[in-house]
Coordinates of C-alpha atoms and ligand atoms in Angstrom, one line a residue:
M100 CA 31.0 92.5 71.6
T101 CA 31.6 89.3 69.6
L102 CA 33.0 86.2 71.2
N103 CA 36.2 86.7 69.3
E104 CA 36.6 90.3 70.7
H105 CA 35.8 89.0 74.2
I106 CA 38.5 86.4 73.9
S107 CA 41.1 88.9 72.8
E108 CA 40.2 91.3 75.7
L109 CA 40.4 88.6 78.3
T110 CA 43.7 87.3 76.9
V111 CA 45.3 90.7 77.6
K112 CA 43.8 90.9 81.1
V113 CA 44.9 87.3 81.9
E114 CA 48.5 87.9 80.7
Q115 CA 48.7 91.0 83.0
M116 CA 47.3 89.4 86.1
Q117 CA 49.3 90.2 89.3
A118 CA 48.8 88.9 92.8
S119 CA 50.9 89.7 95.9
T120 CA 49.1 87.4 98.3
K121 CA 47.6 83.9 98.2
E122 CA 44.1 85.5 98.8
E123 CA 44.5 87.8 95.8
L124 CA 45.6 84.8 93.7
E125 CA 42.5 82.8 94.7
G126 CA 40.3 85.8 93.8
L127 CA 41.8 85.8 90.3
R128 CA 41.3 82.1 89.9
L129 CA 37.6 82.4 90.9
K130 CA 37.1 85.5 88.7
Y131 CA 38.3 83.7 85.5
L132 CA 38.3 80.0 86.0
S133 CA 35.6 79.0 88.5
K134 CA 32.2 77.7 87.4
K135 CA 30.9 81.3 87.1
G136 CA 34.2 82.7 86.0
E137 CA 34.5 84.9 83.0
I138 CA 36.4 82.3 80.9
T139 CA 34.0 79.5 81.8
E140 CA 31.1 81.9 80.8
L141 CA 32.7 82.2 77.3
F142 CA 32.6 78.4 77.0
N143 CA 28.8 78.6 77.6
E144 CA 28.5 81.3 74.9
F145 CA 30.6 79.1 72.6
R146 CA 27.7 76.5 72.4
S147 CA 25.6 78.9 70.4
V148 CA 28.4 79.8 67.9
P149 CA 27.6 78.8 64.3
K150 CA 29.2 75.5 63.2
E151 CA 31.7 77.0 60.7
Q152 CA 33.3 79.2 63.4
K153 CA 33.5 76.5 66.0
A154 CA 37.0 75.1 65.1
E155 CA 38.7 78.5 65.1
L156 CA 37.0 79.9 68.2
G157 CA 37.3 76.7 70.1
Q158 CA 41.1 76.8 69.7
A159 CA 41.2 80.4 70.7
L160 CA 39.1 79.7 73.8
N161 CA 41.3 76.8 74.8
R162 CA 44.4 78.9 74.4
L163 CA 42.9 81.5 76.7
R164 CA 42.1 79.0 79.4
Q165 CA 45.6 77.6 79.1
T166 CA 47.2 81.0 79.4
A167 CA 45.1 81.8 82.5
E168 CA 46.0 78.5 84.2
T169 CA 49.7 78.8 83.4
R170 CA 49.8 82.4 84.7
I171 CA 48.0 81.4 87.9
N172 CA 50.4 78.4 88.5
E173 CA 53.4 80.6 88.0
M174 CA 52.2 83.1 90.5
R175 CA 51.4 80.3 93.0
E176 CA 54.9 79.0 92.6
S177 CA 56.6 82.3 93.2
L178 CA 54.4 83.2 96.2
S179 CA 55.1 79.9 97.9
Q180 CA 58.9 80.4 97.3
A181 CA 58.7 83.9 98.8
S182 CA 56.9 82.6 101.9
A183 CA 59.4 79.7 102.3
A184 CA 62.1 82.3 102.4
V185 CA 60.3 84.3 105.0
Q186 CA 59.7 81.2 107.1
A187 CA 63.4 80.2 106.9
K188 CA 64.3 83.7 108.3
E189 CA 61.9 83.2 111.1
D190 CA 63.4 79.9 112.1
L191 CA 65.8 80.8 114.9
T192 CA 67.4 77.4 114.8
R193 CA 68.5 77.7 111.1
T194 CA 72.2 77.6 110.1
P195 CA 73.2 81.3 110.0
D196 CA 74.4 82.9 106.8
P197 CA 78.2 82.8 106.6
I198 CA 79.8 86.1 107.9
A199 CA 82.4 87.4 105.4
L200 CA 85.5 88.0 107.5
G201 CA 88.1 90.5 106.5
T202 CA 91.8 89.6 106.2
R203 CA 94.9 91.2 107.7
H204 CA 96.9 93.3 105.2
P205 CA 100.1 91.4 104.3
L206 CA 102.2 94.4 105.4
S207 CA 100.5 94.5 108.8
L208 CA 101.1 90.7 109.2
V209 CA 104.8 91.2 108.4
R210 CA 105.2 94.3 110.6
E211 CA 103.6 92.5 113.5
E212 CA 105.9 89.5 113.0
I213 CA 109.0 91.7 113.0
I214 CA 107.8 93.4 116.1
D215 CA 107.0 90.1 117.8
I216 CA 110.4 88.7 117.0
F217 CA 112.3 91.7 118.4
S218 CA 110.0 92.1 121.4
R219 CA 111.2 88.6 122.6
I220 CA 114.6 90.1 123.0
G221 CA 113.4 93.2 124.9
F222 CA 112.5 95.7 122.2
T223 CA 109.4 98.0 122.6
V224 CA 107.7 100.1 120.0
A225 CA 108.2 103.9 119.6
D226 CA 106.1 106.1 117.5
G227 CA 106.6 109.5 115.9
P228 CA 105.2 111.9 113.3
E229 CA 105.2 111.3 109.5
V230 CA 105.4 115.1 108.9
E231 CA 108.7 115.9 110.5
D232 CA 111.3 118.7 110.6
D233 CA 114.7 118.6 108.9
R234 CA 116.4 118.4 112.3
H235 CA 114.9 115.0 113.3
V236 CA 115.2 113.4 109.8
F237 CA 118.6 114.7 108.8
G238 CA 120.2 117.2 111.2
L239 CA 120.6 115.1 114.3
L240 CA 121.6 112.1 112.1
N241 CA 124.9 113.6 111.0
F242 CA 123.7 114.8 107.6
A243 CA 125.7 118.0 107.3
P244 CA 123.8 121.0 105.9
E245 CA 123.9 120.8 102.1
H246 CA 125.6 117.5 102.4
P247 CA 125.1 115.5 99.2
A248 CA 124.1 112.5 101.4
R249 CA 120.7 114.1 101.8
D250 CA 120.2 113.2 98.1
M251 CA 120.4 109.5 99.0
Q252 CA 116.8 109.9 100.0
D253 CA 114.6 111.9 97.6
T254 CA 112.7 114.1 100.0
F255 CA 109.2 115.5 99.7
F256 CA 109.2 119.0 101.3
V257 CA 106.0 120.5 102.8
E258 CA 105.3 124.1 101.8
K259 CA 104.4 126.4 104.6
E260 CA 101.9 129.1 103.8
T261 CA 104.1 132.0 104.9
G262 CA 104.6 133.5 101.5
E263 CA 108.3 133.5 102.3
Q264 CA 110.7 132.2 99.6
K265 CA 112.9 130.4 102.2
P266 CA 113.2 126.7 101.6
T267 CA 111.0 124.8 104.1
D268 CA 112.4 122.6 106.7
I269 CA 109.2 120.6 107.1
L270 CA 109.1 117.4 105.2
L271 CA 107.6 113.9 105.0
R272 CA 110.0 111.6 106.8
T273 CA 112.2 109.6 104.5
H274 CA 113.0 107.0 107.1
T275 CA 111.8 106.2 110.6
S276 CA 115.3 107.0 112.0
S277 CA 113.6 110.3 112.8
V278 CA 111.7 108.5 115.6
Q279 CA 115.1 107.3 116.9
T280 CA 116.4 110.8 117.2
R281 CA 113.3 111.7 119.2
V282 CA 113.8 108.7 121.5
M283 CA 117.5 109.6 121.9
T284 CA 116.8 113.2 122.8
D285 CA 114.2 112.1 125.4
F286 CA 116.7 109.6 126.8
A287 CA 119.3 112.3 127.1
K288 CA 116.9 114.4 129.2
K289 CA 116.3 111.4 131.5
L290 CA 120.1 111.0 131.9
Q291 CA 120.4 114.7 132.8
N292 CA 117.8 114.1 135.5
G293 CA 120.0 111.4 137.0
E294 CA 118.0 108.5 135.6
Q295 CA 119.7 105.3 134.4
G296 CA 118.8 102.9 131.7
A297 CA 119.1 102.0 128.0
I298 CA 117.2 102.4 124.8
R299 CA 115.8 99.3 123.0
V300 CA 113.2 100.4 120.5
L301 CA 111.6 99.5 117.2
C302 CA 110.3 102.3 115.1
P303 CA 107.7 101.0 112.6
G304 CA 105.9 103.3 110.2
R305 CA 105.3 104.7 106.8
V306 CA 108.0 106.7 105.0
Y307 CA 108.0 108.8 101.8
R308 CA 110.4 109.2 99.0
N309 CA 110.1 111.1 95.7
E310 CA 110.4 108.1 93.4
A311 CA 108.5 107.3 90.2
I312 CA 105.9 104.6 91.0
S313 CA 106.7 101.2 89.4
A314 CA 106.6 97.5 90.2
R315 CA 109.9 98.0 92.2
A316 CA 109.5 101.4 93.8
H317 CA 106.8 103.6 95.3
C318 CA 106.6 107.1 96.7
F319 CA 105.7 105.7 100.1
F320 CA 106.6 102.4 101.8
H321 CA 107.0 101.0 105.3
Q322 CA 109.9 100.5 107.5
V323 CA 110.8 99.0 110.8
E324 CA 113.9 100.4 112.3
G325 CA 115.6 99.4 115.5
L326 CA 117.8 101.2 118.0
Y327 CA 119.8 99.8 120.9
V328 CA 121.8 102.2 123.1
D329 CA 123.5 101.2 126.3
K330 CA 126.9 101.0 127.8
N331 CA 129.3 98.6 126.0
V332 CA 127.1 97.8 123.0
S333 CA 129.3 96.2 120.3
F334 CA 129.0 95.2 116.7
A335 CA 128.9 91.6 117.8
D336 CA 125.7 92.3 119.7
L337 CA 124.2 93.8 116.5
R338 CA 125.3 90.8 114.4
Q339 CA 123.8 88.4 117.0
A340 CA 120.5 90.2 117.1
L341 CA 120.2 90.3 113.4
L342 CA 121.1 86.6 113.0
Y343 CA 118.4 85.8 115.6
F344 CA 115.9 87.9 113.6
A345 CA 116.8 86.3 110.2
K346 CA 116.4 82.7 111.6
E347 CA 113.1 83.5 113.3
M348 CA 111.7 85.3 110.2
F349 CA 113.0 83.0 107.5
G350 CA 113.8 79.7 109.2
E351 CA 116.5 78.1 111.3
D352 CA 118.8 77.3 108.3
T353 CA 119.0 81.0 107.2
R354 CA 122.6 82.4 107.1
I355 CA 123.5 86.1 107.1
R356 CA 126.2 88.1 105.5
L357 CA 127.2 91.7 106.4
R358 CA 128.7 93.8 103.7
P359 CA 130.5 97.2 104.4
S360 CA 128.3 100.1 103.5
Y361 CA 127.7 103.8 104.2
F362 CA 125.1 105.7 106.2
P363 CA 125.8 109.1 107.7
F364 CA 124.4 108.1 111.0
T365 CA 126.2 104.8 111.6
E366 CA 129.9 104.0 111.7
P367 CA 130.8 101.3 110.7
S368 CA 127.8 100.7 108.5
A369 CA 126.8 97.5 106.8
E370 CA 124.2 96.0 104.6
M371 CA 122.8 92.6 105.5
D372 CA 122.0 89.8 103.1
I373 CA 120.3 86.6 104.0
S374 CA 120.9 83.3 102.2
C375 CA 118.2 83.3 99.5
N376 CA 115.1 81.8 101.1
I377 CA 113.8 80.7 97.7
C378 CA 116.7 78.5 96.5
G379 CA 118.3 78.0 99.9
G380 CA 121.5 79.7 98.7
K381 CA 122.1 77.6 95.7
G382 CA 121.4 80.4 93.3
C383 CA 118.2 81.2 91.4
A384 CA 116.6 83.9 89.3
F385 CA 115.3 85.7 92.4
C386 CA 118.8 86.1 93.9
K387 CA 120.4 86.6 90.5
N388 CA 122.4 83.4 91.1
T389 CA 124.3 84.9 94.0
G390 CA 122.6 82.8 96.7
W391 CA 122.1 86.0 98.7
V392 CA 119.4 88.7 99.0
E393 CA 119.7 92.0 100.7
I394 CA 117.3 92.8 103.4
L395 CA 118.4 95.6 105.6
G396 CA 120.9 98.4 106.5
C397 CA 122.6 98.6 109.9
G398 CA 125.6 99.8 111.8
M399 CA 127.0 101.2 115.1
V400 CA 125.4 104.5 115.9
D401 CA 127.8 107.2 114.9
P402 CA 129.2 109.0 118.0
N403 CA 128.3 112.3 116.4
V404 CA 124.7 111.2 116.4
L405 CA 124.8 110.3 120.1
E406 CA 126.4 113.6 120.9
A407 CA 124.0 115.6 118.8
C408 CA 121.2 114.0 120.7
G409 CA 122.8 114.8 124.0
I410 CA 124.2 111.4 124.9
D411 CA 127.8 111.0 126.1
S412 CA 129.4 108.9 123.4
K413 CA 132.3 108.0 125.7
V414 CA 129.9 106.3 128.0
Y415 CA 127.2 105.0 125.6
S416 CA 127.4 103.2 122.4
G417 CA 124.6 101.7 120.3
Y418 CA 123.6 99.9 117.1
A419 CA 120.8 100.6 114.7
F420 CA 119.2 98.8 111.8
G421 CA 116.4 99.5 109.3
M422 CA 114.4 97.4 107.0
G423 CA 111.6 97.8 104.4
V424 CA 108.5 95.9 105.4
E425 CA 107.5 95.5 101.7
R426 CA 110.9 93.9 101.0
I427 CA 110.4 91.4 103.8
A428 CA 106.8 90.7 102.7
N429 CA 108.1 90.2 99.1
L430 CA 110.6 87.6 100.3
K431 CA 107.9 85.9 102.4
Y432 CA 105.0 86.0 100.0
R433 CA 106.8 86.5 96.6
V434 CA 104.7 89.5 95.6
K435 CA 106.3 90.6 92.3
D436 CA 104.7 94.0 92.0
L437 CA 105.0 96.4 94.9
R438 CA 102.0 98.4 93.8
L439 CA 99.7 95.5 94.9
F440 CA 100.3 96.4 98.5
S441 CA 98.6 99.8 98.2
E442 CA 95.9 99.1 95.6
N443 CA 93.4 97.5 98.0
D444 CA 92.3 94.9 95.5
V445 CA 90.3 92.4 97.6
R446 CA 91.3 89.6 95.2
F447 CA 94.9 90.2 96.3
L448 CA 94.1 90.9 100.0
N449 CA 91.9 87.9 100.5
Q450 CA 94.9 85.6 100.0
F451 CA 96.3 86.5 103.4
Q452 CA 95.5 85.4 106.9
S453 CA 91.9 86.2 108.0
C454 CA 91.2 88.4 111.1
Ligands
LIG657 N1 117.6 104.7 107.8 C1 118.2 103.9 106.8 C2 117.3 104.0 105.5 O1 116.2 104.3 105.5 C3 118.2 102.5 107.2 C4 119.2 102.3 108.4 C5 118.7 102.4 109.6 C6 120.5 102.0 108.1 C7 119.6 102.2 110.7 C8 121.4 101.9 109.2 C9 120.9 102.0 110.4 O2 117.8 103.7 104.4

């Protein structure tokens, strides 16, 4: 093999050198660059090269040595970086890596706040199924069979696998008032057993309505509804509780306004507005220059509902209210698009209070 061929062969080898430990690296250094190393040997051979070839081969040899040295230095650098990383991990006194904390979902934050505010005036939480029967969602709530009021809430019905053509009476609840009917029928049983007492519950949960998904509507959303049943409950009690809630939730300066409305299960019924918390009631784009924004529906429990649930409406009266959690969250956090609440995009979720 000529010196030139030798140089080419070694150049390839040197470029492909790999070492995974310091010992291996030292081995490579000795193999090529020590006094008896293969590259050094070539320098010895170089002495006997004819004069006219000296310039060219000398340059090639120098380049080879340079390549070997650079490659060895590179490997030394990366090995020592790796070992520094290992040592840092072994150092038990080192500052720990930051732990990525999750954040609470804005709807959970708002739901908890609503529950917290009402729990301070004696309300507790009641739970119920999302897949319900017609009786608890509509029947006991004074929606007459085939009554057009059922169309107020576009219902998802659940098909039963019976093969029968009869319309199903199993559905996804359209409001958490269904939990209230369960609470009221349980309460009626207690009264029958001679027990005394009152109902003061909040019913938070997810509800479903057959709506096209857009920035302003979704096929599911969250509600917190409230129910208070006792002797001598009046509309003034309802107004007072809601005023307290509005001030706790949106600030001491918040004012409320009750507008007459209609729900089959309350009489009288009202819709509640609060003074716009964005412009303070002066009028802005958010409140469409009215100074008011609607936040919930409410009313006195219709005596028909109390009776249907087995409660004597001559002895007991009550109020109920229901609000959308998304709506309240929207007012608090100014989320323009409802869909963000259910998309689970961490860039959105990270902006809320951490766990
Ligand atoms: N259930 C009603 C709804 O979902 C809200 C409501 C509750 C209204 C209680 C009045 C009283 O629209």
